[in-house]
Every structure is written in structure tokens, then in C-alpha cells.
């Protein structure tokens, strides 16, 4: 089946779509330092040679650049950044393989699939809870992308694809190695996060787990390696936890992360940054709110808030708009209400410190319209956090003023 797949991979229309996708996604350069802006010229000059290698089955990907990204809960996530040319080749493969595999995937798989999102995964979980499945088994696979077994993955792909050139190319991407501090290190397992093809390979690898859960009649929602299984009682949850931990070890040769996995009521566990109230409403998890507070403190720390007020505003708008775009799914928003006043107090504190001294503060307050006794605050020796609550600063930097100049809080975005 699909013996002439490589010809579809290198087809002109597939190339045009892949180039547009890689340019749109941008991203950092790989080990050769070529940027996405330089890619099209490179392809125009060398495509015939690249195409010939792909059709002959001799194309050799470069090692990926290893980058460590801090995880919100501690530790690091290892990313492997391919060269932009290899990202293009992976995108070509992804576009050709997606129509083949998409119809075979589970309806309960939501990650990295066209027309599906993390929000869909959370809403599906909510439906199961409202059906009465009010116990959840929360499975997190330990270092999943770093420990994918190549033999299992390639055997599974080989059951569907017969084009040996495509199979060899996927295998070479898996075995291309990583560059760390200028040294290329060979790897023996894993599919590095950072390339367009890895998410599809992850779904191919985990699809048998989905089918196993379906065969047992379970309600579940999976997003990448994060799976929540919904059952009706504590004994069922305990049994499913034990059975699936053993199944994953045996059939996927992977280990369930004991620290992050477990079972309980939906309001005791989190899923994709959310959790559920006892009434089945979606709310933001406490861990997500804690991370938001940490990022907000960092942003409004006057010692770190370099640049003009406009640059400070624009950076904040990008962050809070992106955050709200994801977390506006929450239906229970009472925990957010207290954040608005807290955020504005940090903003006022930051501006007070950025005005530096008495003269700078007097000038700034006058520009903001303060007159008379309200200007006495400029002479105060109180700390900036206390000053941020003063009537003078509340008048000068009122809620309306902050919002008008673009220093947004969550209620501004919710009302938009």
C-alpha cells in the first residue's frame, strides 16, 4: 500500500504548501544557522538535487540542535531543532502522511490533529463527567518523546506504508542524532520535539493504546501523551490505573510517571491546565494560576522591565492575550476576579519605581493630571508596594487610565 508515496511527497503542490507552512511557523535555525527567510532561495537553487535524492532514497538529514526548555513544574524539556531544510522535508512527509493516518485515529485523540485542539479535549472530558463518570485516571508517560521505541514505531508504520524510500527517510530522521555544545551525539530512541513530523509519529505510536481503551469500553480524552480516562467508581479507577500502567510497559515499552499520574475525582486532578468543579464546570487549575502570577511578577518587576513604556505594554499584551486566548475556556471564573486588582497594583508599583526619584515622580504625576495635596505622595518614603495602594497613585493611574493606554487586565480581555 502507498508504494509510490515519495512521488506525492515531492509533488510541486505539496512543496508549495510545505514552504508556506515552514515560513509561517518561523522558528529558530538548526545547526547550519539557515533561517526560514533564507529557505525559499535555497530551495529554488537546489530543489532538483534535493528532489533527486528523495526519489532515490539517499537523502540524509542533519543532526538536530539540542535545546533545553524549562518546564513550568520544574525540570527541562529537551527540544531537537532540525535545520530549516529538514523541517521542510518533514513538512512534506507530514502533508503526505496525514490523509493516510487521520481516518484511522481514535475520536478520543485530540492532540496535533487537523481541526482539533486542547479545548476540544477538555470539553470531551467534561461531557464524560456529566455523564456520571466522576472518577478520573490521569496518565502521564515519563519522558515520552525522548523514549519512543524505534522498532515498535517503524514496525507499526511499515504495516501501512510500503514505499521503502519513505520508511528509510523516517528512520534516518529518527537516527540523525543531536548536536550538544558542538558535538554530535547518536541516539537510540525517541522522536525529538521540535520537528513537524514528531507529533504525527507520536499519535501513530500511541494509537494502539487508544484502541485498547476503546476495546474495553472506556471514556477517555488524550492529548499527545497526556491521557485522562473517566470511570464511575474508585475501584474501577484503581483497576484501570493498574491495568494501563502494565499495558503501557508491555506494549509500548514506556513507563508511567508515578509522580504525575494517579486517580481521583476530577476536581482533584488537572488536565491540560484546567480542572473541573464538583458541578462539572471547567476552571483554571491552581497550578496554572500560580504560574500566571509568577510570570506577571517577573514582567512587572521594575528591575527587569527594560525599554520604554510602550515596549513594556506591548510585551505584556502579547503575553496576557495569549494566556487569555487559551484559558478563556474556563466557565468558573471567580478565582480570576481577584487577579485584576493584584495585577494593577503590580503595574502601579512598577511605574512608581521606574520614575526613579522625587523629581521624576512629581513630573510623571503632573503629566497624569494630579494637582495639589495629591502630589505629596512624591515625597513619601514608604515602600513601592504600599504606595501602589495610595489614593494618589490610584487617581493618577486609575483603572480606566491603565486600560486606555493598553495596560490590560483579564476583565478587559473578557469584556472584549
mmCIF file of C-alpha atoms in Angstrom:
data_model
loop_
_atom_site.group_PDB
_atom_site.id
_atom_site.type_symbol
_atom_site.label_atom_id
_atom_site.label_comp_id
_atom_site.label_asym_id
_atom_site.label_seq_id
_atom_site.Cartn_x
_atom_site.Cartn_y
_atom_site.Cartn_z
ATOM 1 C CA UNK A 1 0.000 0.000 0.000
ATOM 2 C CA UNK A 2 1.184 3.526 -0.847
ATOM 3 C CA UNK A 3 4.209 2.193 -2.751
ATOM 4 C CA UNK A 4 4.620 5.384 -4.798
ATOM 5 C CA UNK A 5 4.249 7.724 -1.855
ATOM 6 C CA UNK A 6 7.546 9.535 -2.365
ATOM 7 C CA UNK A 7 6.320 10.886 -5.680
ATOM 8 C CA UNK A 8 3.426 12.503 -3.783
ATOM 9 C CA UNK A 9 5.880 13.842 -1.207
ATOM 10 C CA UNK A 10 7.928 15.748 -3.819
ATOM 11 C CA UNK A 11 4.969 16.902 -5.933
ATOM 12 C CA UNK A 12 5.071 20.655 -6.760
ATOM 13 C CA UNK A 13 1.791 21.449 -4.981
ATOM 14 C CA UNK A 14 2.971 19.634 -1.849
ATOM 15 C CA UNK A 15 6.245 21.592 -1.946
ATOM 16 C CA UNK A 16 4.440 24.939 -2.237
ATOM 17 C CA UNK A 17 2.236 24.140 0.787
ATOM 18 C CA UNK A 18 5.219 22.948 2.824
ATOM 19 C CA UNK A 19 7.273 26.060 2.072
ATOM 20 C CA UNK A 20 4.392 28.284 3.145
ATOM 21 C CA UNK A 21 3.935 26.283 6.372
ATOM 22 C CA UNK A 22 7.614 26.409 7.359
ATOM 23 C CA UNK A 23 7.838 30.135 6.647
ATOM 24 C CA UNK A 24 4.665 30.764 8.638
ATOM 25 C CA UNK A 25 5.845 28.733 11.630
ATOM 26 C CA UNK A 26 9.206 30.544 11.619
ATOM 27 C CA UNK A 27 11.292 29.087 14.464
ATOM 28 C CA UNK A 28 14.983 29.130 15.301
ATOM 29 C CA UNK A 29 17.713 27.961 12.908
ATOM 30 C CA UNK A 30 19.245 24.498 13.220
ATOM 31 C CA UNK A 31 22.917 23.580 13.266
ATOM 32 C CA UNK A 32 23.616 25.181 9.861
ATOM 33 C CA UNK A 33 22.187 28.568 11.048
ATOM 34 C CA UNK A 34 19.995 28.904 7.945
ATOM 35 C CA UNK A 35 16.836 30.900 8.732
ATOM 36 C CA UNK A 36 13.317 30.436 7.429
ATOM 37 C CA UNK A 37 13.734 33.677 5.434
ATOM 38 C CA UNK A 38 16.644 32.100 3.551
ATOM 39 C CA UNK A 39 14.905 28.792 2.882
ATOM 40 C CA UNK A 40 12.992 29.651 -0.289
ATOM 41 C CA UNK A 41 16.076 30.938 -2.131
ATOM 42 C CA UNK A 42 17.989 27.818 -1.086
ATOM 43 C CA UNK A 43 15.209 25.557 -2.334
ATOM 44 C CA UNK A 44 14.896 27.437 -5.626
ATOM 45 C CA UNK A 45 18.613 26.883 -6.272
ATOM 46 C CA UNK A 46 18.924 23.305 -5.073
ATOM 47 C CA UNK A 47 15.488 21.676 -5.313
ATOM 48 C CA UNK A 48 16.291 19.421 -8.260
ATOM 49 C CA UNK A 49 19.260 17.952 -6.403
ATOM 50 C CA UNK A 50 17.200 17.557 -3.192
ATOM 51 C CA UNK A 51 14.289 16.034 -5.121
ATOM 52 C CA UNK A 52 16.600 13.561 -6.852
ATOM 53 C CA UNK A 53 17.979 12.394 -3.500
ATOM 54 C CA UNK A 54 14.492 11.972 -2.067
ATOM 55 C CA UNK A 55 13.304 9.959 -5.050
ATOM 56 C CA UNK A 56 16.452 7.822 -4.939
ATOM 57 C CA UNK A 57 16.104 7.232 -1.210
ATOM 58 C CA UNK A 58 19.523 8.733 -0.437
ATOM 59 C CA UNK A 59 18.595 11.985 1.370
ATOM 60 C CA UNK A 60 20.425 12.232 4.710
ATOM 61 C CA UNK A 61 19.038 14.615 7.368
ATOM 62 C CA UNK A 62 21.398 16.660 9.532
ATOM 63 C CA UNK A 63 21.599 16.216 13.325
ATOM 64 C CA UNK A 64 19.146 18.295 15.322
ATOM 65 C CA UNK A 65 20.238 21.107 17.610
ATOM 66 C CA UNK A 66 19.531 20.201 21.251
ATOM 67 C CA UNK A 67 17.838 22.948 23.265
ATOM 68 C CA UNK A 68 16.632 22.726 26.859
ATOM 69 C CA UNK A 69 13.359 24.496 27.699
ATOM 70 C CA UNK A 70 12.420 24.880 31.389
ATOM 71 C CA UNK A 71 9.163 23.127 32.309
ATOM 72 C CA UNK A 72 6.578 25.074 34.351
ATOM 73 C CA UNK A 73 6.608 22.377 37.053
ATOM 74 C CA UNK A 74 10.394 22.086 37.197
ATOM 75 C CA UNK A 75 12.963 20.217 35.139
ATOM 76 C CA UNK A 76 13.577 20.768 31.434
ATOM 77 C CA UNK A 77 12.003 19.674 28.183
ATOM 78 C CA UNK A 78 14.501 18.606 25.528
ATOM 79 C CA UNK A 79 13.790 20.072 22.100
ATOM 80 C CA UNK A 80 15.558 18.991 18.954
ATOM 81 C CA UNK A 81 15.597 21.774 16.356
ATOM 82 C CA UNK A 82 16.120 20.444 12.819
ATOM 83 C CA UNK A 83 17.646 22.594 10.099
ATOM 84 C CA UNK A 84 15.027 24.563 8.189
ATOM 85 C CA UNK A 85 15.630 22.345 5.141
ATOM 86 C CA UNK A 86 14.963 19.238 7.221
ATOM 87 C CA UNK A 87 11.873 20.939 8.643
ATOM 88 C CA UNK A 88 10.717 21.400 5.058
ATOM 89 C CA UNK A 89 11.297 17.709 4.257
ATOM 90 C CA UNK A 90 9.449 16.700 7.429
ATOM 91 C CA UNK A 91 6.590 19.012 6.481
ATOM 92 C CA UNK A 92 6.443 17.385 3.036
ATOM 93 C CA UNK A 93 6.170 13.986 4.718
ATOM 94 C CA UNK A 94 3.607 15.217 7.221
ATOM 95 C CA UNK A 95 1.322 16.546 4.484
ATOM 96 C CA UNK A 96 1.517 13.285 2.562
ATOM 97 C CA UNK A 97 1.068 11.024 5.597
ATOM 98 C CA UNK A 98 -1.711 12.911 7.403
ATOM 99 C CA UNK A 99 -4.513 11.902 4.944
ATOM 100 C CA UNK A 100 -3.400 8.280 5.304
ATOM 101 C CA UNK A 101 -3.391 8.113 9.095
ATOM 102 C CA UNK A 102 -6.073 10.629 10.101
ATOM 103 C CA UNK A 103 -9.052 8.354 9.289
ATOM 104 C CA UNK A 104 -7.529 5.569 11.403
ATOM 105 C CA UNK A 105 -7.055 7.560 14.621
ATOM 106 C CA UNK A 106 -9.421 7.465 17.583
ATOM 107 C CA UNK A 107 -12.183 10.028 18.022
ATOM 108 C CA UNK A 108 -10.864 10.472 21.569
ATOM 109 C CA UNK A 109 -7.414 11.610 20.380
ATOM 110 C CA UNK A 110 -7.228 15.405 20.197
ATOM 111 C CA UNK A 111 -3.558 16.431 20.037
ATOM 112 C CA UNK A 112 -1.760 17.617 16.897
ATOM 113 C CA UNK A 113 -4.593 16.758 14.537
ATOM 114 C CA UNK A 114 -6.286 18.969 11.923
ATOM 115 C CA UNK A 115 -9.348 20.732 13.269
ATOM 116 C CA UNK A 116 -8.775 19.517 16.841
ATOM 117 C CA UNK A 117 -7.401 21.295 19.884
ATOM 118 C CA UNK A 118 -6.694 21.096 23.595
ATOM 119 C CA UNK A 119 -10.012 22.857 24.189
ATOM 120 C CA UNK A 120 -11.790 20.009 22.398
ATOM 121 C CA UNK A 121 -10.025 17.519 24.666
ATOM 122 C CA UNK A 122 -11.162 19.398 27.791
ATOM 123 C CA UNK A 123 -14.756 19.680 26.546
ATOM 124 C CA UNK A 124 -14.810 15.950 25.802
ATOM 125 C CA UNK A 125 -13.651 15.254 29.347
ATOM 126 C CA UNK A 126 -16.426 17.499 30.636
ATOM 127 C CA UNK A 127 -19.045 15.502 28.706
ATOM 128 C CA UNK A 128 -17.861 12.256 30.298
ATOM 129 C CA UNK A 129 -18.040 13.779 33.782
ATOM 130 C CA UNK A 130 -21.572 15.000 33.171
ATOM 131 C CA UNK A 131 -22.490 11.507 32.015
ATOM 132 C CA UNK A 132 -21.662 10.347 35.536
ATOM 133 C CA UNK A 133 -18.051 9.228 35.033
ATOM 134 C CA UNK A 134 -16.862 11.222 38.020
ATOM 135 C CA UNK A 135 -13.619 9.374 38.743
ATOM 136 C CA UNK A 136 -10.584 10.013 36.568
ATOM 137 C CA UNK A 137 -7.394 8.086 35.871
ATOM 138 C CA UNK A 138 -4.718 10.627 34.965
ATOM 139 C CA UNK A 139 -1.872 9.020 32.962
ATOM 140 C CA UNK A 140 1.355 10.868 32.200
ATOM 141 C CA UNK A 141 4.039 8.928 30.325
ATOM 142 C CA UNK A 142 7.538 9.620 31.587
ATOM 143 C CA UNK A 143 9.725 11.425 29.025
ATOM 144 C CA UNK A 144 7.537 10.130 26.226
ATOM 145 C CA UNK A 145 9.096 11.902 23.234
ATOM 146 C CA UNK A 146 12.604 11.017 24.416
ATOM 147 C CA UNK A 147 11.818 7.296 24.871
ATOM 148 C CA UNK A 148 9.724 6.259 21.907
ATOM 149 C CA UNK A 149 10.946 2.809 20.842
ATOM 150 C CA UNK A 150 12.057 2.955 17.212
ATOM 151 C CA UNK A 151 11.447 -0.737 16.466
ATOM 152 C CA UNK A 152 7.847 -0.525 17.679
ATOM 153 C CA UNK A 153 7.244 2.712 15.779
ATOM 154 C CA UNK A 154 8.799 1.609 12.493
ATOM 155 C CA UNK A 155 7.052 -1.780 12.630
ATOM 156 C CA UNK A 156 3.747 -0.028 13.042
ATOM 157 C CA UNK A 157 4.434 2.414 10.177
ATOM 158 C CA UNK A 158 5.604 -0.484 7.991
ATOM 159 C CA UNK A 159 2.199 -2.151 8.311
ATOM 160 C CA UNK A 160 0.651 0.757 6.416
ATOM 161 C CA UNK A 161 3.405 2.071 4.136
ATOM 162 C CA UNK A 162 5.267 0.042 1.522
ATOM 163 C CA UNK A 163 7.407 2.762 -0.040
ATOM 164 C CA UNK A 164 10.860 1.841 1.276
ATOM 165 C CA UNK A 165 12.193 5.299 0.454
ATOM 166 C CA UNK A 166 9.699 6.894 2.821
ATOM 167 C CA UNK A 167 10.380 4.294 5.523
ATOM 168 C CA UNK A 168 14.142 4.830 5.206
ATOM 169 C CA UNK A 169 13.745 8.593 5.372
ATOM 170 C CA UNK A 170 11.642 8.436 8.539
ATOM 171 C CA UNK A 171 14.202 6.074 10.054
ATOM 172 C CA UNK A 172 17.022 8.456 9.176
ATOM 173 C CA UNK A 173 15.217 11.352 10.823
ATOM 174 C CA UNK A 174 14.892 9.250 13.978
ATOM 175 C CA UNK A 175 18.585 8.263 13.898
ATOM 176 C CA UNK A 176 20.021 11.617 12.797
ATOM 177 C CA UNK A 177 21.426 12.332 16.273
ATOM 178 C CA UNK A 178 21.624 15.558 18.245
ATOM 179 C CA UNK A 179 24.260 18.256 18.488
ATOM 180 C CA UNK A 180 25.101 19.357 22.040
ATOM 181 C CA UNK A 181 27.788 22.023 22.546
ATOM 182 C CA UNK A 182 29.099 21.411 19.044
ATOM 183 C CA UNK A 183 29.358 17.624 19.463
ATOM 184 C CA UNK A 184 27.063 15.231 17.570
ATOM 185 C CA UNK A 185 25.658 12.519 19.841
ATOM 186 C CA UNK A 186 23.975 9.410 18.489
ATOM 187 C CA UNK A 187 20.598 8.487 19.963
ATOM 188 C CA UNK A 188 18.957 5.089 20.292
ATOM 189 C CA UNK A 189 15.343 6.018 20.997
ATOM 190 C CA UNK A 190 12.928 8.913 20.940
ATOM 191 C CA UNK A 191 11.443 11.301 18.408
ATOM 192 C CA UNK A 192 12.751 14.782 19.317
ATOM 193 C CA UNK A 193 10.176 17.509 19.875
ATOM 194 C CA UNK A 194 10.774 20.420 17.559
ATOM 195 C CA UNK A 195 10.177 18.998 14.078
ATOM 196 C CA UNK A 196 6.851 18.959 12.187
ATOM 197 C CA UNK A 197 6.803 15.157 11.910
ATOM 198 C CA UNK A 198 7.210 14.244 15.601
ATOM 199 C CA UNK A 199 3.577 14.906 16.640
ATOM 200 C CA UNK A 200 2.239 12.607 13.918
ATOM 201 C CA UNK A 201 4.740 9.903 14.857
ATOM 202 C CA UNK A 202 3.622 10.254 18.481
ATOM 203 C CA UNK A 203 -0.008 9.716 17.522
ATOM 204 C CA UNK A 204 0.917 6.681 15.409
ATOM 205 C CA UNK A 205 2.829 5.262 18.377
ATOM 206 C CA UNK A 206 0.045 5.858 20.913
ATOM 207 C CA UNK A 207 -2.869 4.840 18.691
ATOM 208 C CA UNK A 208 -2.750 1.193 19.907
ATOM 209 C CA UNK A 209 -3.309 2.484 23.453
ATOM 210 C CA UNK A 210 -6.389 4.352 22.228
ATOM 211 C CA UNK A 211 -7.665 1.185 20.565
ATOM 212 C CA UNK A 212 -7.057 -0.788 23.754
ATOM 213 C CA UNK A 213 -9.090 1.692 25.785
ATOM 214 C CA UNK A 214 -11.868 1.634 23.192
ATOM 215 C CA UNK A 215 -11.961 -2.170 23.220
ATOM 216 C CA UNK A 216 -12.509 -2.022 26.989
ATOM 217 C CA UNK A 217 -15.378 0.434 26.531
ATOM 218 C CA UNK A 218 -13.693 3.312 28.366
ATOM 219 C CA UNK A 219 -14.435 7.004 28.030
ATOM 220 C CA UNK A 220 -11.158 8.879 27.648
ATOM 221 C CA UNK A 221 -9.580 12.030 26.292
ATOM 222 C CA UNK A 222 -5.972 12.004 25.067
ATOM 223 C CA UNK A 223 -3.856 14.962 24.051
ATOM 224 C CA UNK A 224 -0.378 13.770 22.978
ATOM 225 C CA UNK A 225 0.991 11.749 25.911
ATOM 226 C CA UNK A 226 -1.467 13.218 28.423
ATOM 227 C CA UNK A 227 -4.470 10.901 28.862
ATOM 228 C CA UNK A 228 -7.459 11.088 31.188
ATOM 229 C CA UNK A 229 -9.746 8.057 31.493
ATOM 230 C CA UNK A 230 -13.168 8.563 33.086
ATOM 231 C CA UNK A 231 -14.884 5.836 35.086
ATOM 232 C CA UNK A 232 -17.754 5.590 37.543
ATOM 233 C CA UNK A 233 -16.144 4.474 40.808
ATOM 234 C CA UNK A 234 -12.962 4.415 42.836
ATOM 235 C CA UNK A 235 -12.428 0.622 42.472
ATOM 236 C CA UNK A 236 -12.741 0.994 38.693
ATOM 237 C CA UNK A 237 -10.243 3.846 38.704
ATOM 238 C CA UNK A 238 -7.760 1.833 40.742
ATOM 239 C CA UNK A 239 -8.143 -1.194 38.448
ATOM 240 C CA UNK A 240 -7.759 0.854 35.244
ATOM 241 C CA UNK A 241 -4.671 2.580 36.660
ATOM 242 C CA UNK A 242 -3.004 -0.763 37.374
ATOM 243 C CA UNK A 243 -4.027 -2.399 34.091
ATOM 244 C CA UNK A 244 -2.995 0.513 31.837
ATOM 245 C CA UNK A 245 0.314 1.041 33.648
ATOM 246 C CA UNK A 246 1.160 -2.613 32.952
ATOM 247 C CA UNK A 247 -0.167 -2.433 29.371
ATOM 248 C CA UNK A 248 1.944 0.624 28.552
ATOM 249 C CA UNK A 249 5.069 -1.031 29.971
ATOM 250 C CA UNK A 250 4.481 -4.241 27.999
ATOM 251 C CA UNK A 251 3.220 -2.997 24.648
ATOM 252 C CA UNK A 252 4.811 0.455 24.346
ATOM 253 C CA UNK A 253 7.907 -0.185 26.490
ATOM 254 C CA UNK A 254 7.285 3.069 28.276
ATOM 255 C CA UNK A 255 6.885 3.977 31.922
ATOM 256 C CA UNK A 256 4.003 5.830 33.537
ATOM 257 C CA UNK A 257 5.276 8.767 35.591
ATOM 258 C CA UNK A 258 4.254 7.784 39.124
ATOM 259 C CA UNK A 259 4.676 11.326 40.470
ATOM 260 C CA UNK A 260 2.441 12.989 37.885
ATOM 261 C CA UNK A 261 -0.074 10.164 37.366
ATOM 262 C CA UNK A 262 -2.819 8.958 39.648
ATOM 263 C CA UNK A 263 -6.559 8.684 40.066
ATOM 264 C CA UNK A 264 -9.163 10.695 41.941
ATOM 265 C CA UNK A 265 -12.145 12.972 41.480
ATOM 266 C CA UNK A 266 -11.950 15.387 38.524
ATOM 267 C CA UNK A 267 -11.677 18.377 40.862
ATOM 268 C CA UNK A 268 -8.607 16.774 42.458
ATOM 269 C CA UNK A 269 -6.699 16.289 39.191
ATOM 270 C CA UNK A 270 -5.735 18.682 36.392
ATOM 271 C CA UNK A 271 -5.920 18.219 32.635
ATOM 272 C CA UNK A 272 -4.171 20.471 30.121
ATOM 273 C CA UNK A 273 -4.045 23.363 32.572
ATOM 274 C CA UNK A 274 -7.678 23.016 33.663
ATOM 275 C CA UNK A 275 -9.697 21.049 36.183
ATOM 276 C CA UNK A 276 -13.404 20.592 36.873
ATOM 277 C CA UNK A 277 -15.617 21.747 39.720
ATOM 278 C CA UNK A 278 -17.865 19.225 41.518
ATOM 279 C CA UNK A 279 -20.672 20.528 39.269
ATOM 280 C CA UNK A 280 -18.648 19.699 36.165
ATOM 281 C CA UNK A 281 -17.736 23.275 35.273
ATOM 282 C CA UNK A 282 -14.351 23.945 33.674
ATOM 283 C CA UNK A 283 -11.992 26.055 35.774
ATOM 284 C CA UNK A 284 -8.338 27.016 35.575
ATOM 285 C CA UNK A 285 -6.138 24.746 37.669
ATOM 286 C CA UNK A 286 -4.414 26.288 40.711
ATOM 287 C CA UNK A 287 -1.030 25.377 39.203
ATOM 288 C CA UNK A 288 -1.843 27.401 36.069
ATOM 289 C CA UNK A 289 -2.870 30.400 38.159
ATOM 290 C CA UNK A 290 0.328 30.137 40.193
ATOM 291 C CA UNK A 291 2.422 30.135 37.004
ATOM 292 C CA UNK A 292 0.484 33.168 35.750
ATOM 293 C CA UNK A 293 1.265 35.057 38.956
ATOM 294 C CA UNK A 294 4.957 34.189 38.669
ATOM 295 C CA UNK A 295 5.128 35.443 35.080
ATOM 296 C CA UNK A 296 3.207 38.617 35.976
ATOM 297 C CA UNK A 297 5.577 39.397 38.861
ATOM 298 C CA UNK A 298 8.550 38.902 36.554
ATOM 299 C CA UNK A 299 7.071 41.160 33.890
ATOM 300 C CA UNK A 300 6.174 43.961 36.314
ATOM 301 C CA UNK A 301 9.458 43.807 38.209
ATOM 302 C CA UNK A 302 10.875 47.305 37.675
ATOM 303 C CA UNK A 303 14.424 45.935 37.850
ATOM 304 C CA UNK A 304 13.768 43.787 34.771
ATOM 305 C CA UNK A 305 11.216 45.885 32.854
ATOM 306 C CA UNK A 306 13.672 47.458 30.448
ATOM 307 C CA UNK A 307 12.690 49.568 27.476
ATOM 308 C CA UNK A 308 10.065 52.233 27.026
ATOM 309 C CA UNK A 309 6.573 52.111 28.491
ATOM 310 C CA UNK A 310 5.290 51.240 25.019
ATOM 311 C CA UNK A 311 7.632 48.252 24.777
ATOM 312 C CA UNK A 312 6.625 47.148 28.271
ATOM 313 C CA UNK A 313 2.969 47.427 27.262
ATOM 314 C CA UNK A 314 3.433 45.510 24.008
ATOM 315 C CA UNK A 315 5.275 42.624 25.702
ATOM 316 C CA UNK A 316 2.564 42.424 28.351
ATOM 317 C CA UNK A 317 -0.224 42.499 25.763
ATOM 318 C CA UNK A 318 1.361 39.611 23.848
ATOM 319 C CA UNK A 319 1.666 37.520 26.988
ATOM 320 C CA UNK A 320 -1.712 38.196 28.604
ATOM 321 C CA UNK A 321 -3.602 37.979 25.290
ATOM 322 C CA UNK A 322 -2.040 34.598 24.526
ATOM 323 C CA UNK A 323 -2.754 33.400 28.058
ATOM 324 C CA UNK A 324 -6.364 34.527 27.920
ATOM 325 C CA UNK A 325 -6.871 33.083 24.438
ATOM 326 C CA UNK A 326 -6.197 29.656 25.947
ATOM 327 C CA UNK A 327 -7.733 29.961 29.410
ATOM 328 C CA UNK A 328 -10.931 31.791 28.448
ATOM 329 C CA UNK A 329 -12.407 28.298 28.095
ATOM 330 C CA UNK A 330 -12.890 28.371 31.887
ATOM 331 C CA UNK A 331 -16.525 28.675 32.930
ATOM 332 C CA UNK A 332 -15.866 29.177 36.664
ATOM 333 C CA UNK A 333 -14.017 32.499 36.771
ATOM 334 C CA UNK A 334 -14.346 33.681 40.347
ATOM 335 C CA UNK A 335 -10.630 32.983 41.085
ATOM 336 C CA UNK A 336 -9.771 35.404 38.261
ATOM 337 C CA UNK A 337 -11.623 38.353 39.745
ATOM 338 C CA UNK A 338 -9.056 38.940 42.491
ATOM 339 C CA UNK A 339 -6.259 38.929 39.930
ATOM 340 C CA UNK A 340 -7.302 42.204 38.308
ATOM 341 C CA UNK A 341 -6.630 44.343 41.396
ATOM 342 C CA UNK A 342 -3.460 42.412 42.116
ATOM 343 C CA UNK A 343 -2.196 42.986 38.550
ATOM 344 C CA UNK A 344 -2.955 46.704 38.604
ATOM 345 C CA UNK A 345 -1.171 47.077 41.917
ATOM 346 C CA UNK A 346 1.941 45.477 40.374
ATOM 347 C CA UNK A 347 1.653 47.841 37.395
ATOM 348 C CA UNK A 348 1.444 50.900 39.657
ATOM 349 C CA UNK A 349 4.362 49.669 41.732
ATOM 350 C CA UNK A 350 6.426 49.131 38.590
ATOM 351 C CA UNK A 351 5.750 52.629 37.236
ATOM 352 C CA UNK A 352 6.469 54.197 40.622
ATOM 353 C CA UNK A 353 9.903 52.570 40.669
ATOM 354 C CA UNK A 354 10.567 53.394 37.009
ATOM 355 C CA UNK A 355 10.018 57.093 37.814
ATOM 356 C CA UNK A 356 13.159 56.703 39.989
ATOM 357 C CA UNK A 357 13.171 59.749 42.303
ATOM 358 C CA UNK A 358 11.123 62.626 43.735
ATOM 359 C CA UNK A 359 11.614 64.888 40.724
ATOM 360 C CA UNK A 360 10.760 62.155 38.224
ATOM 361 C CA UNK A 361 7.691 61.173 40.242
ATOM 362 C CA UNK A 362 6.445 64.749 40.542
ATOM 363 C CA UNK A 363 6.789 65.275 36.781
ATOM 364 C CA UNK A 364 5.067 61.977 35.987
ATOM 365 C CA UNK A 365 2.185 62.612 38.373
ATOM 366 C CA UNK A 366 1.650 66.124 36.987
ATOM 367 C CA UNK A 367 1.596 64.745 33.427
ATOM 368 C CA UNK A 368 -1.109 62.342 34.599
ATOM 369 C CA UNK A 369 -3.194 65.248 35.898
ATOM 370 C CA UNK A 370 -2.500 65.212 39.637
ATOM 371 C CA UNK A 371 -2.624 68.547 41.439
ATOM 372 C CA UNK A 372 -2.465 69.919 44.977
ATOM 373 C CA UNK A 373 -2.242 67.663 48.013
ATOM 374 C CA UNK A 374 -2.276 64.500 45.917
ATOM 375 C CA UNK A 375 1.264 65.367 44.781
ATOM 376 C CA UNK A 376 2.609 64.944 48.325
ATOM 377 C CA UNK A 377 2.935 61.233 47.668
ATOM 378 C CA UNK A 378 6.061 62.005 45.578
ATOM 379 C CA UNK A 379 7.880 62.823 48.841
ATOM 380 C CA UNK A 380 6.822 59.649 50.631
ATOM 381 C CA UNK A 381 9.434 57.252 51.997
ATOM 382 C CA UNK A 382 7.025 54.327 52.071
ATOM 383 C CA UNK A 383 7.785 51.240 50.023
ATOM 384 C CA UNK A 384 6.576 50.996 46.429
ATOM 385 C CA UNK A 385 4.152 48.136 47.161
ATOM 386 C CA UNK A 386 2.380 50.303 49.816
ATOM 387 C CA UNK A 387 2.466 53.386 47.594
ATOM 388 C CA UNK A 388 0.761 51.364 44.853
ATOM 389 C CA UNK A 389 -2.377 51.316 47.040
ATOM 390 C CA UNK A 390 -2.366 55.045 47.800
ATOM 391 C CA UNK A 391 -5.271 57.273 46.672
ATOM 392 C CA UNK A 392 -2.812 59.443 44.740
ATOM 393 C CA UNK A 393 -1.493 56.654 42.585
ATOM 394 C CA UNK A 394 -4.990 55.217 42.149
ATOM 395 C CA UNK A 395 -6.078 58.599 40.838
ATOM 396 C CA UNK A 396 -3.080 59.115 38.551
ATOM 397 C CA UNK A 397 -3.066 55.534 37.260
ATOM 398 C CA UNK A 398 -6.742 54.733 37.552
ATOM 399 C CA UNK A 399 -8.175 51.502 36.213
ATOM 400 C CA UNK A 400 -9.606 53.391 33.249
ATOM 401 C CA UNK A 401 -6.266 55.118 32.536
ATOM 402 C CA UNK A 402 -4.300 51.869 32.604
ATOM 403 C CA UNK A 403 -6.807 50.186 30.290
ATOM 404 C CA UNK A 404 -6.943 53.189 27.937
ATOM 405 C CA UNK A 405 -3.164 53.099 27.474
ATOM 406 C CA UNK A 406 -3.225 49.346 26.830
ATOM 407 C CA UNK A 407 -2.072 48.020 30.200
ATOM 408 C CA UNK A 408 -4.687 45.309 30.166
ATOM 409 C CA UNK A 409 -6.015 43.035 32.877
ATOM 410 C CA UNK A 410 -8.178 39.951 32.489
ATOM 411 C CA UNK A 411 -11.514 41.775 32.769
ATOM 412 C CA UNK A 412 -10.513 43.957 29.799
ATOM 413 C CA UNK A 413 -9.999 40.851 27.678
ATOM 414 C CA UNK A 414 -13.135 39.130 28.961
ATOM 415 C CA UNK A 415 -15.206 42.184 28.012
ATOM 416 C CA UNK A 416 -13.706 42.464 24.516
#
